[in-house]
Coordinates of N, CA, C and O in Angstrom, one line a residue:
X1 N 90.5 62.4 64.3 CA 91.4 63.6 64.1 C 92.1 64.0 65.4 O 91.9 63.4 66.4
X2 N 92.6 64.7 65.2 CA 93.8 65.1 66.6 C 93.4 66.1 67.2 O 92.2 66.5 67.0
X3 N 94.2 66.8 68.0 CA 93.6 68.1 68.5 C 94.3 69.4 67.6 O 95.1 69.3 66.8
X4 N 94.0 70.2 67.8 CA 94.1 71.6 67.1 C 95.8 72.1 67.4 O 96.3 72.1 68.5
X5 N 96.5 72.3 66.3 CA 97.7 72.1 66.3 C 97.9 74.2 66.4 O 97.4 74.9 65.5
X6 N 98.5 74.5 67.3 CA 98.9 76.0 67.4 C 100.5 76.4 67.3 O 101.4 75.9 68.0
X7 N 100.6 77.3 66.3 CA 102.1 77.3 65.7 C 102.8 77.9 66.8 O 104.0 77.9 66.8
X8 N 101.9 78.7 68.1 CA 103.0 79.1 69.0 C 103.0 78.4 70.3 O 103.3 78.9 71.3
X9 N 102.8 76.8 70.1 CA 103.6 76.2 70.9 C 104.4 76.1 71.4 O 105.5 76.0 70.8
X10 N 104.5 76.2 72.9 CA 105.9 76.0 74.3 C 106.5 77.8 73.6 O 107.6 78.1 74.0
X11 N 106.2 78.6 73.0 CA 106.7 79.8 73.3 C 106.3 80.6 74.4 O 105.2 80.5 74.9
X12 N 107.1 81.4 74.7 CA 106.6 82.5 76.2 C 105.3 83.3 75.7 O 104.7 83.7 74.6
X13 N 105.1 83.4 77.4 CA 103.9 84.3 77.1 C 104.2 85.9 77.1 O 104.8 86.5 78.0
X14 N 103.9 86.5 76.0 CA 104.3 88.0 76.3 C 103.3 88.7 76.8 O 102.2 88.3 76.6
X15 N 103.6 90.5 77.8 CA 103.0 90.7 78.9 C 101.5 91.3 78.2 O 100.6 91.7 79.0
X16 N 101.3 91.4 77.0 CA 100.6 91.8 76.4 C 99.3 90.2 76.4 O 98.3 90.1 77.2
X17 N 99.6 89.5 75.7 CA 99.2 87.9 76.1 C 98.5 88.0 77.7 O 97.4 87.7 77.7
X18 N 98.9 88.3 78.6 CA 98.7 87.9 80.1 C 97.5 88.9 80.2 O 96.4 88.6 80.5
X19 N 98.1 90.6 79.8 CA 96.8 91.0 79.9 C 95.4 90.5 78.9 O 94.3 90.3 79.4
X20 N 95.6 90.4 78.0 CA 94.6 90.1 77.3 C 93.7 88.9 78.1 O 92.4 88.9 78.2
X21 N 94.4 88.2 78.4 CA 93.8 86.4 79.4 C 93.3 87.1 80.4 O 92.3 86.5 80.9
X22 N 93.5 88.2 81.1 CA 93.1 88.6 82.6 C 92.0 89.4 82.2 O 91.0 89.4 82.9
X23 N 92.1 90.2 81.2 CA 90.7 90.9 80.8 C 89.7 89.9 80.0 O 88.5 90.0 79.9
X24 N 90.3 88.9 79.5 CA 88.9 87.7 78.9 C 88.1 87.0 80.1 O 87.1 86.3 80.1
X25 N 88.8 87.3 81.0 CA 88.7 85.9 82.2 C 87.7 87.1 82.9 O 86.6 86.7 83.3
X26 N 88.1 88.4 83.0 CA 86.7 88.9 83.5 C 85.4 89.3 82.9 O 84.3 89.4 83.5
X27 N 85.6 89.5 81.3 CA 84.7 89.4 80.8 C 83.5 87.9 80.6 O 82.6 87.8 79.9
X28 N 84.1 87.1 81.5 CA 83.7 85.8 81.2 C 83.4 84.8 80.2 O 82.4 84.2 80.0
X29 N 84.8 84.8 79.4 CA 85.1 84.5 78.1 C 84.7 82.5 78.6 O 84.7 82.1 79.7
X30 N 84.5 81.8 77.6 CA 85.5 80.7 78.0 C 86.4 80.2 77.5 O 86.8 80.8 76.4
X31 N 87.1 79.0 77.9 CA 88.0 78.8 77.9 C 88.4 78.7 76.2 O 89.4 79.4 75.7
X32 N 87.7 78.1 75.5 CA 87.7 77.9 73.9 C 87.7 79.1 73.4 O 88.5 79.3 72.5
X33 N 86.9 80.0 73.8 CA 86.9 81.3 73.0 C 88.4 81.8 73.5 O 89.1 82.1 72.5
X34 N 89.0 82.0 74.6 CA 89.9 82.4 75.2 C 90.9 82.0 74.2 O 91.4 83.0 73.7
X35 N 91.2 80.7 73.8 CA 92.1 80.0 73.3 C 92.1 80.3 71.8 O 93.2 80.3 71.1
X36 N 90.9 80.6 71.2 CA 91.0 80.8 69.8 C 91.8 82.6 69.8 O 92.6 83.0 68.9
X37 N 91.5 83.2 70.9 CA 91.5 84.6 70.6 C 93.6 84.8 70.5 O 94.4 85.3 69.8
X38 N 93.5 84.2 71.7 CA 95.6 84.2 72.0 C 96.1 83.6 71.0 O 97.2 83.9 70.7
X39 N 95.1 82.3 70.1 CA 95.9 81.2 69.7 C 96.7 81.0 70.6 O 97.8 81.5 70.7
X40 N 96.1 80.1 71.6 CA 97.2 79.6 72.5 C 96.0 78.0 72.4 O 94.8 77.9 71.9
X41 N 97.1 76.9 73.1 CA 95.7 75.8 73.1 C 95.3 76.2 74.9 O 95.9 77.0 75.6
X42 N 94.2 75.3 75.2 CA 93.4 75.2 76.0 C 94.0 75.2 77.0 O 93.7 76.0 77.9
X43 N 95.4 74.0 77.1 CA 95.8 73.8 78.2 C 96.7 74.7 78.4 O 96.8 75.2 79.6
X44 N 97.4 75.0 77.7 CA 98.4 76.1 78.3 C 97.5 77.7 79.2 O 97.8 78.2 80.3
X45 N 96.6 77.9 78.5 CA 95.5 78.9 79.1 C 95.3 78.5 80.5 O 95.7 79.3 81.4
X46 N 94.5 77.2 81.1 CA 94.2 76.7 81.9 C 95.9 76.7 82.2 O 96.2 77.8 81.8
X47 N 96.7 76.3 82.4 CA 98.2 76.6 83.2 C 98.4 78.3 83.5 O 98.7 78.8 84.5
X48 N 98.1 78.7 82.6 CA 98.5 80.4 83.3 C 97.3 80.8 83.9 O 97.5 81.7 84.7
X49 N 96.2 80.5 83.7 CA 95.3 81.4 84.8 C 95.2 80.5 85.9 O 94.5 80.8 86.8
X50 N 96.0 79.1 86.2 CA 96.1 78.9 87.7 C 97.2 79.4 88.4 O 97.2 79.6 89.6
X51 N 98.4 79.5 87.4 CA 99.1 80.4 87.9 C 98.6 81.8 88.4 O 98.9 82.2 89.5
X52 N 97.9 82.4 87.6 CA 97.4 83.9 88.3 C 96.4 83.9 88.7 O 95.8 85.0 88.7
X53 N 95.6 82.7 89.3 CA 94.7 82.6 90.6 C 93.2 83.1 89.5 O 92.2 83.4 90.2
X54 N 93.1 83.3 88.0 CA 92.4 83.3 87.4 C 91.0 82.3 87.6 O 91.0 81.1 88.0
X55 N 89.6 83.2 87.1 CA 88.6 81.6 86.8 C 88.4 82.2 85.4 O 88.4 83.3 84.9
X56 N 88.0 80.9 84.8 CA 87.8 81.1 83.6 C 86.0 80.4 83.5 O 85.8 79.6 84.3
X57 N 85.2 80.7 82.8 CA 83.8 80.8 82.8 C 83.8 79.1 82.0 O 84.6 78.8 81.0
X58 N 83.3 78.6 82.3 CA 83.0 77.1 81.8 C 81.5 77.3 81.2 O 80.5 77.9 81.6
X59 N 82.1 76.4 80.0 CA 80.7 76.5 79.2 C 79.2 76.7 79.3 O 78.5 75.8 79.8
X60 N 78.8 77.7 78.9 CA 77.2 77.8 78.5 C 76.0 77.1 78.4 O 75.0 77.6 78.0

């Protein structure tokens, strides 16, 4: 099977989005949980929190 198809693919991030990722990333979400919550995939997540100097908690 493929990977998890998200209908908001290559759309922008809105500033509402950025905070939500900056308050998951301190709560020490990870990355998966992070991803289900935005519906964003994995990698895009991991691209904006290296953009904003973000860590994201790697799995349990």
């Amino acid at each position: 099977m493929g990977k998890e198809h998200f209908e908001r693919h290559k759309q922008p991030w809105t500033s509402d989005e950025i905070q939500r990722l900056h308050a998951f990333a301190k709560k020490g979400m990870t990355l998966k949980a992070i991803s289900k919550a935005l519906t964003r995939s994995e990698e895009s997540i991991k691209k904006h929190a290296k953009q904003d100097k973000l860590k994201i908690a790697k799995k349990r």
